[in-house]
Structure formats: C-alpha cells, structure tokens
Amino acid sequence: MIHSITLFLLACIVATQAVPIASTSHEAGMDRMLAKRTPKTPSCHKNSKLRKRAAVDICTVKLGSTSILIKGEKISTDDSYRGGIYMITEAPGLGTGHFFAKKGVSANELHGTEKSGLLKAKSEDGTCIVVEKVGKDIRELPSYATAHRAGLKECEKWATGKAEIVFREAQVMRTKPGLENWQHSDLKPANTRWISETQVVLIDFGEAKPLATPYNANTDNDKLVDIEFLFKGLCGALTKSSKNVDPPAMTPLKSTLINGAC
C-alpha cells in the first residue's frame, strides 16, 4: 500500500513539473509563428522622405579658388572601394543630392576621372574626389525588363548589344586627350551609366592604367568577349525555356548609389 502511494505521489510531481515545460514549448512555437507572420518593416519607401542620418566630414576640396568641407553619408564599406563612397549631403557652393565623393583614390583613378570629364572637385592631395551623378543604371533601362521577359536567347542578344556599345565607348575614351593608349580595365555593368538605350558613360576608373605597349583589342583587358560575358550575367537564372520572368530587383547598395535612397 505504501509503495503504491509513493508511486502515485511521484507521478503527480513529474506531471506538475512537466506543465511549465510544455507551456514554454507551446509559447516558443507561438512566438515563432507570429514572427513568421509579422511583416518586416521596410527600411525605405518609394514615396517616403529619406531617412535622416548623421553626416560625417568627408574631406576638404577645392572648388575654383575656394576650399570647402564636404559632408555626407557613407554608402559603401566594400574594401574594393578603399576609402569608401559617400553621398554628399552638405557642400556649400556645390549643391547636394547629385554628387558623390570617393576617398582613397589612386593617381591613375584621379587621372582617368579627370580626363574623362567626370571630375567636379578634388582634395589638395587628389585622394578625395567629387563626381557628378549621371545617367541611369543599366537595370533601370526599359529594355532590361523587356529582354528579361523575352527569355534567355533574347536577353543574351540584348546583353551582347549593350556590351558592344560599352566596347565602342572604351575605344572613344582612348581618343580623349590624356587617355591615349589607356584602358579602363574594369568594364562591367556596374561601371556604366546610361544616358539612353544607346549612349553610355564609363565610370569608376579605379583599375584604369596606361599601357606599356599600344592597346590591342584582342589581347588586352578590355576585350569585347570579356565584356559580353559580364553583361550576359545580367540575364541571371533564365533558362532556355524561361519567358515572361520579371528581372531580379536591384540590390540595396545599387539602389542607394543610383537613387540616393536609404
């Protein structure tokens, strides 16, 4: 009899202790379910005002005979950008919203940017430059979405056409005073800005360099075949049978660089 009572009491104790565990498990499950159902608040809205961020001192540049301190928000932490890229928010006499500053600029990049006509202002030592925002990202062109929805074959044909335009522009670049026999060395979609479907501006001369021997379109870095390969990458995961597929969205960083948002 005593043995039976002991077993009964032990069972009651175990059951009592198990309740909080089950309850905790149930609550955790509910929390997970709610987390999945709760929509994430987007960091940006197309029609909302831009989020205010604390501006930081970028550098002092010369604008004519005047030295001005420019301030802005860092929009790139990529190591490939060395000192970083900033969206300018304060620049007396320069204006805001249409200019970007880049720090850690090499002598070759300064030369290429200046001779290409993109340079707006620079620091005393030339390691910080201000460039004007021009044109559109290639993924903002109407033909980008159209080519994507037409399927892989048409998309790659579109990409080849754009690569040929970029290749020709690189040839034109070499006719500009001071850039004879230079090569851009980094001709890819991200380094192009489009004024129209057929007019492109080359940007980011971080890899540009003068050649020791005359440029050869078949052997040097700016080969058409290499540019085509990179531009066909814009066709993403399309397959031969893919059609009516919406193109992938622009990355947050790229949207920032282009639209000045977020």
mmCIF file of C-alpha atoms in Angstrom:
data_model
loop_
_atom_site.group_PDB
_atom_site.id
_atom_site.type_symbol
_atom_site.label_atom_id
_atom_site.label_comp_id
_atom_site.label_asym_id
_atom_site.label_seq_id
_atom_site.Cartn_x
_atom_site.Cartn_y
_atom_site.Cartn_z
ATOM 1 C CA MET A 1 0.000 0.000 0.000
ATOM 2 C CA ILE A 2 2.778 2.456 0.970
ATOM 3 C CA HIS A 3 4.618 1.535 -2.204
ATOM 4 C CA SER A 4 1.514 2.386 -4.324
ATOM 5 C CA ILE A 5 1.062 5.769 -2.593
ATOM 6 C CA THR A 6 4.735 6.603 -3.180
ATOM 7 C CA LEU A 7 4.435 5.827 -6.874
ATOM 8 C CA PHE A 8 1.274 7.939 -7.094
ATOM 9 C CA LEU A 9 2.953 10.920 -5.436
ATOM 10 C CA LEU A 10 5.993 10.629 -7.689
ATOM 11 C CA ALA A 11 3.726 10.608 -10.774
ATOM 12 C CA CYS A 12 1.968 13.765 -9.561
ATOM 13 C CA ILE A 13 5.280 15.555 -9.026
ATOM 14 C CA VAL A 14 6.525 14.628 -12.505
ATOM 15 C CA ALA A 15 3.256 15.757 -14.108
ATOM 16 C CA THR A 16 3.322 19.057 -12.222
ATOM 17 C CA GLN A 17 6.877 19.791 -13.328
ATOM 18 C CA ALA A 18 6.104 18.882 -16.933
ATOM 19 C CA VAL A 19 3.383 21.515 -17.304
ATOM 20 C CA PRO A 20 5.691 24.570 -17.416
ATOM 21 C CA ILE A 21 7.936 22.783 -19.919
ATOM 22 C CA ALA A 22 5.037 22.057 -22.240
ATOM 23 C CA SER A 23 3.739 25.578 -21.794
ATOM 24 C CA THR A 24 7.155 27.039 -22.540
ATOM 25 C CA SER A 25 7.450 24.898 -25.656
ATOM 26 C CA HIS A 26 3.981 25.995 -26.770
ATOM 27 C CA GLU A 27 4.774 29.668 -26.188
ATOM 28 C CA ALA A 28 8.037 29.345 -28.135
ATOM 29 C CA GLY A 29 6.118 27.801 -31.013
ATOM 30 C CA MET A 30 3.610 30.649 -30.958
ATOM 31 C CA ASP A 31 6.420 33.184 -30.914
ATOM 32 C CA ARG A 32 7.980 31.576 -33.974
ATOM 33 C CA MET A 33 4.638 31.527 -35.760
ATOM 34 C CA LEU A 34 3.971 35.200 -35.013
ATOM 35 C CA ALA A 35 7.481 36.137 -36.108
ATOM 36 C CA LYS A 36 6.878 34.499 -39.471
ATOM 37 C CA ARG A 37 3.508 36.199 -39.917
ATOM 38 C CA THR A 38 4.628 39.635 -38.795
ATOM 39 C CA PRO A 39 5.721 41.594 -41.861
ATOM 40 C CA LYS A 40 9.120 43.211 -41.698
ATOM 41 C CA THR A 41 9.102 46.958 -41.765
ATOM 42 C CA PRO A 42 10.898 48.070 -44.926
ATOM 43 C CA SER A 43 13.818 50.402 -44.420
ATOM 44 C CA CYS A 44 12.727 52.553 -47.371
ATOM 45 C CA HIS A 45 9.527 53.521 -49.121
ATOM 46 C CA LYS A 46 9.313 54.901 -52.619
ATOM 47 C CA ASN A 47 7.081 57.768 -51.576
ATOM 48 C CA SER A 48 8.504 58.421 -48.134
ATOM 49 C CA LYS A 49 11.079 61.004 -47.178
ATOM 50 C CA LEU A 50 14.649 59.817 -46.928
ATOM 51 C CA ARG A 51 15.793 58.653 -43.525
ATOM 52 C CA LYS A 52 17.916 61.215 -41.770
ATOM 53 C CA ARG A 53 21.422 60.047 -40.945
ATOM 54 C CA ALA A 54 24.251 61.792 -39.225
ATOM 55 C CA ALA A 55 26.516 63.387 -41.802
ATOM 56 C CA VAL A 56 30.255 62.877 -41.379
ATOM 57 C CA ASP A 57 33.148 65.019 -42.580
ATOM 58 C CA ILE A 58 34.432 63.547 -45.835
ATOM 59 C CA CYS A 59 37.229 65.847 -46.942
ATOM 60 C CA THR A 60 38.067 69.386 -47.997
ATOM 61 C CA VAL A 61 38.060 70.004 -51.744
ATOM 62 C CA LYS A 62 38.883 72.912 -53.967
ATOM 63 C CA LEU A 63 36.003 74.411 -55.928
ATOM 64 C CA GLY A 64 37.618 77.030 -58.106
ATOM 65 C CA SER A 65 39.729 79.083 -55.711
ATOM 66 C CA THR A 66 37.548 78.193 -52.711
ATOM 67 C CA SER A 67 38.184 75.367 -50.257
ATOM 68 C CA ILE A 68 35.007 73.723 -48.981
ATOM 69 C CA LEU A 69 34.419 70.999 -46.431
ATOM 70 C CA ILE A 70 32.021 68.399 -47.789
ATOM 71 C CA LYS A 71 29.940 66.160 -45.573
ATOM 72 C CA GLY A 72 27.851 63.117 -46.351
ATOM 73 C CA GLU A 73 26.747 59.587 -45.653
ATOM 74 C CA LYS A 74 28.936 56.589 -46.379
ATOM 75 C CA ILE A 75 27.134 54.252 -48.729
ATOM 76 C CA SER A 76 29.820 51.660 -49.293
ATOM 77 C CA THR A 77 32.001 49.682 -46.928
ATOM 78 C CA ASP A 78 33.338 47.407 -49.651
ATOM 79 C CA ASP A 79 37.121 47.010 -49.340
ATOM 80 C CA SER A 80 37.455 47.362 -53.102
ATOM 81 C CA TYR A 81 36.468 50.994 -52.703
ATOM 82 C CA ARG A 82 39.405 51.581 -50.379
ATOM 83 C CA GLY A 83 38.389 54.814 -48.620
ATOM 84 C CA GLY A 84 34.699 54.417 -49.413
ATOM 85 C CA ILE A 85 31.975 56.112 -51.430
ATOM 86 C CA TYR A 86 29.794 58.829 -49.917
ATOM 87 C CA MET A 87 26.581 60.550 -50.897
ATOM 88 C CA ILE A 88 27.192 64.261 -50.344
ATOM 89 C CA THR A 89 24.642 65.995 -48.132
ATOM 90 C CA GLU A 90 26.462 69.214 -47.256
ATOM 91 C CA ALA A 91 28.705 71.112 -49.645
ATOM 92 C CA PRO A 92 28.496 74.939 -49.667
ATOM 93 C CA GLY A 93 28.515 76.146 -53.252
ATOM 94 C CA LEU A 94 28.343 72.660 -54.723
ATOM 95 C CA GLY A 95 24.780 71.635 -54.035
ATOM 96 C CA THR A 96 23.547 68.256 -52.765
ATOM 97 C CA GLY A 97 21.783 65.170 -53.999
ATOM 98 C CA HIS A 98 23.552 64.859 -57.364
ATOM 99 C CA PHE A 99 27.147 64.313 -56.348
ATOM 100 C CA PHE A 100 29.184 61.525 -54.831
ATOM 101 C CA ALA A 101 32.561 61.655 -53.136
ATOM 102 C CA LYS A 102 35.148 58.926 -53.209
ATOM 103 C CA LYS A 103 38.103 58.626 -50.845
ATOM 104 C CA GLY A 104 41.324 56.650 -51.144
ATOM 105 C CA VAL A 105 41.657 57.468 -54.842
ATOM 106 C CA SER A 106 44.835 56.392 -56.648
ATOM 107 C CA ALA A 107 46.776 58.611 -59.051
ATOM 108 C CA ASN A 108 45.564 56.580 -62.042
ATOM 109 C CA GLU A 109 41.941 56.811 -60.943
ATOM 110 C CA LEU A 110 42.230 60.565 -60.443
ATOM 111 C CA HIS A 111 43.779 60.921 -63.900
ATOM 112 C CA GLY A 112 41.122 58.776 -65.597
ATOM 113 C CA THR A 113 38.238 60.517 -63.838
ATOM 114 C CA GLU A 114 39.597 63.975 -64.614
ATOM 115 C CA LYS A 115 40.420 63.316 -68.277
ATOM 116 C CA SER A 116 37.075 61.600 -68.868
ATOM 117 C CA GLY A 117 35.294 64.784 -67.783
ATOM 118 C CA LEU A 118 33.591 63.310 -64.715
ATOM 119 C CA LEU A 119 35.606 65.162 -62.071
ATOM 120 C CA LYS A 120 33.807 68.002 -60.298
ATOM 121 C CA ALA A 121 36.264 68.770 -57.483
ATOM 122 C CA LYS A 122 39.204 67.186 -55.678
ATOM 123 C CA SER A 123 41.176 67.479 -52.457
ATOM 124 C CA GLU A 124 44.590 69.128 -52.312
ATOM 125 C CA ASP A 125 46.388 65.757 -52.467
ATOM 126 C CA GLY A 126 43.986 64.301 -55.044
ATOM 127 C CA THR A 127 42.974 61.298 -52.927
ATOM 128 C CA CYS A 128 39.388 62.508 -52.458
ATOM 129 C CA ILE A 129 37.264 63.351 -55.485
ATOM 130 C CA VAL A 130 33.745 64.574 -56.174
ATOM 131 C CA VAL A 131 31.911 63.246 -59.221
ATOM 132 C CA GLU A 132 28.529 64.137 -60.602
ATOM 133 C CA LYS A 133 25.798 61.519 -60.778
ATOM 134 C CA VAL A 134 24.956 60.960 -64.433
ATOM 135 C CA GLY A 135 22.571 58.716 -66.337
ATOM 136 C CA LYS A 136 20.912 55.536 -65.114
ATOM 137 C CA ASP A 137 21.962 52.093 -64.019
ATOM 138 C CA ILE A 138 21.528 49.615 -66.876
ATOM 139 C CA ARG A 139 18.808 47.829 -64.902
ATOM 140 C CA GLU A 140 16.732 50.995 -64.944
ATOM 141 C CA LEU A 141 16.514 50.938 -68.733
ATOM 142 C CA PRO A 142 13.117 49.782 -70.114
ATOM 143 C CA SER A 143 14.886 47.310 -72.404
ATOM 144 C CA TYR A 144 16.321 45.442 -69.401
ATOM 145 C CA ALA A 145 12.918 44.246 -68.194
ATOM 146 C CA THR A 146 11.703 43.637 -71.750
ATOM 147 C CA ALA A 147 14.721 41.465 -72.581
ATOM 148 C CA HIS A 148 14.322 39.515 -69.353
ATOM 149 C CA ARG A 149 10.709 38.670 -70.063
ATOM 150 C CA ALA A 150 11.541 37.616 -73.629
ATOM 151 C CA GLY A 151 13.595 34.633 -72.462
ATOM 152 C CA LEU A 152 17.266 33.656 -72.317
ATOM 153 C CA LYS A 153 18.024 33.843 -76.042
ATOM 154 C CA GLU A 154 16.631 37.362 -76.440
ATOM 155 C CA CYS A 155 18.113 38.503 -73.141
ATOM 156 C CA GLU A 156 21.605 37.406 -74.153
ATOM 157 C CA LYS A 157 21.163 39.085 -77.535
ATOM 158 C CA TRP A 158 20.233 42.279 -75.671
ATOM 159 C CA ALA A 159 23.266 41.890 -73.370
ATOM 160 C CA THR A 160 25.584 41.440 -76.364
ATOM 161 C CA GLY A 161 24.235 44.628 -77.903
ATOM 162 C CA LYS A 162 24.882 46.590 -74.713
ATOM 163 C CA ALA A 163 28.381 45.105 -74.404
ATOM 164 C CA GLU A 164 29.185 46.264 -77.940
ATOM 165 C CA ILE A 165 28.082 49.813 -77.062
ATOM 166 C CA VAL A 166 30.356 49.761 -73.992
ATOM 167 C CA PHE A 167 33.251 48.358 -76.033
ATOM 168 C CA ARG A 168 32.900 51.136 -78.612
ATOM 169 C CA GLU A 169 32.748 53.757 -75.848
ATOM 170 C CA ALA A 170 36.002 52.385 -74.422
ATOM 171 C CA GLN A 171 37.566 52.952 -77.855
ATOM 172 C CA VAL A 172 36.248 56.516 -77.901
ATOM 173 C CA MET A 173 37.682 57.060 -74.413
ATOM 174 C CA ARG A 174 41.168 56.475 -75.828
ATOM 175 C CA THR A 175 40.762 59.400 -78.217
ATOM 176 C CA LYS A 176 40.379 61.887 -75.356
ATOM 177 C CA PRO A 177 43.463 63.997 -74.574
ATOM 178 C CA GLY A 178 45.447 62.400 -71.775
ATOM 179 C CA LEU A 179 43.829 58.969 -72.150
ATOM 180 C CA GLU A 180 45.542 57.848 -75.340
ATOM 181 C CA ASN A 181 46.545 54.189 -75.005
ATOM 182 C CA TRP A 182 44.838 53.843 -71.619
ATOM 183 C CA GLN A 183 42.494 51.026 -70.786
ATOM 184 C CA HIS A 184 39.623 51.090 -68.303
ATOM 185 C CA SER A 185 40.352 47.506 -67.185
ATOM 186 C CA ASP A 186 37.026 47.057 -65.360
ATOM 187 C CA LEU A 187 34.284 47.250 -67.964
ATOM 188 C CA LYS A 188 31.236 45.686 -66.341
ATOM 189 C CA PRO A 189 27.558 46.636 -65.935
ATOM 190 C CA ALA A 190 28.115 48.302 -62.546
ATOM 191 C CA ASN A 191 30.687 50.659 -64.088
ATOM 192 C CA THR A 192 28.384 52.027 -66.771
ATOM 193 C CA ARG A 193 25.783 54.784 -66.608
ATOM 194 C CA TRP A 194 23.256 55.053 -69.403
ATOM 195 C CA ILE A 195 22.096 58.377 -70.818
ATOM 196 C CA SER A 196 19.821 56.484 -73.221
ATOM 197 C CA GLU A 197 19.485 52.986 -74.640
ATOM 198 C CA THR A 198 22.417 53.662 -76.976
ATOM 199 C CA GLN A 199 24.521 56.237 -75.117
ATOM 200 C CA VAL A 200 26.718 55.146 -72.199
ATOM 201 C CA VAL A 201 29.179 56.823 -69.834
ATOM 202 C CA LEU A 202 32.029 54.818 -68.328
ATOM 203 C CA ILE A 203 32.625 55.399 -64.618
ATOM 204 C CA ASP A 204 34.922 54.151 -61.846
ATOM 205 C CA PHE A 205 38.477 54.387 -63.118
ATOM 206 C CA GLY A 206 39.886 52.558 -60.095
ATOM 207 C CA GLU A 207 41.546 49.940 -62.297
ATOM 208 C CA ALA A 208 42.417 52.201 -65.228
ATOM 209 C CA LYS A 209 46.024 52.289 -66.357
ATOM 210 C CA PRO A 210 48.301 53.363 -69.193
ATOM 211 C CA LEU A 211 49.655 50.552 -71.348
ATOM 212 C CA ALA A 212 53.342 49.910 -71.926
ATOM 213 C CA THR A 213 52.580 48.820 -75.490
ATOM 214 C CA PRO A 214 49.878 50.004 -77.926
ATOM 215 C CA TYR A 215 46.398 48.800 -76.987
ATOM 216 C CA ASN A 216 45.318 45.572 -78.700
ATOM 217 C CA ALA A 217 41.575 44.946 -78.700
ATOM 218 C CA ASN A 218 42.132 41.186 -78.926
ATOM 219 C CA THR A 219 44.638 40.710 -76.116
ATOM 220 C CA ASP A 220 44.189 43.450 -73.507
ATOM 221 C CA ASN A 221 41.738 43.526 -70.589
ATOM 222 C CA ASP A 222 39.020 45.470 -72.401
ATOM 223 C CA LYS A 223 38.245 42.639 -74.858
ATOM 224 C CA LEU A 224 34.714 42.502 -76.276
ATOM 225 C CA VAL A 225 34.358 38.801 -75.426
ATOM 226 C CA ASP A 226 35.046 39.501 -71.745
ATOM 227 C CA ILE A 227 32.602 42.409 -71.654
ATOM 228 C CA GLU A 228 29.925 40.245 -73.306
ATOM 229 C CA PHE A 229 30.392 37.553 -70.666
ATOM 230 C CA LEU A 230 29.857 40.030 -67.829
ATOM 231 C CA PHE A 231 26.817 41.633 -69.438
ATOM 232 C CA LYS A 232 25.198 38.266 -70.120
ATOM 233 C CA GLY A 233 25.374 37.749 -66.378
ATOM 234 C CA LEU A 234 22.518 40.266 -66.171
ATOM 235 C CA CYS A 235 20.247 37.599 -67.612
ATOM 236 C CA GLY A 236 20.521 35.821 -64.266
ATOM 237 C CA ALA A 237 18.903 32.436 -63.783
ATOM 238 C CA LEU A 238 16.928 32.424 -67.028
ATOM 239 C CA THR A 239 16.832 29.081 -68.823
ATOM 240 C CA LYS A 240 16.186 28.341 -72.486
ATOM 241 C CA SER A 241 12.505 27.818 -71.723
ATOM 242 C CA SER A 242 12.139 30.850 -69.411
ATOM 243 C CA LYS A 243 9.843 33.605 -70.611
ATOM 244 C CA ASN A 244 7.739 36.318 -69.004
ATOM 245 C CA VAL A 245 10.052 36.312 -65.995
ATOM 246 C CA ASP A 246 10.418 39.544 -64.050
ATOM 247 C CA PRO A 247 14.057 40.609 -63.736
ATOM 248 C CA PRO A 248 15.680 40.427 -60.309
ATOM 249 C CA ALA A 249 15.389 43.504 -58.113
ATOM 250 C CA MET A 250 18.307 45.867 -57.752
ATOM 251 C CA THR A 251 20.461 45.337 -54.691
ATOM 252 C CA PRO A 252 20.088 47.764 -51.761
ATOM 253 C CA LEU A 253 23.583 49.201 -52.331
ATOM 254 C CA LYS A 254 22.979 49.733 -56.017
ATOM 255 C CA SER A 255 19.650 51.376 -55.323
ATOM 256 C CA THR A 256 21.418 53.674 -52.896
ATOM 257 C CA LEU A 257 24.077 54.609 -55.422
ATOM 258 C CA ILE A 258 21.533 55.291 -58.116
ATOM 259 C CA ASN A 259 18.571 56.823 -56.377
ATOM 260 C CA GLY A 260 20.188 58.290 -53.310
ATOM 261 C CA ALA A 261 17.654 56.482 -51.150
ATOM 262 C CA CYS A 262 18.015 54.671 -47.819
#
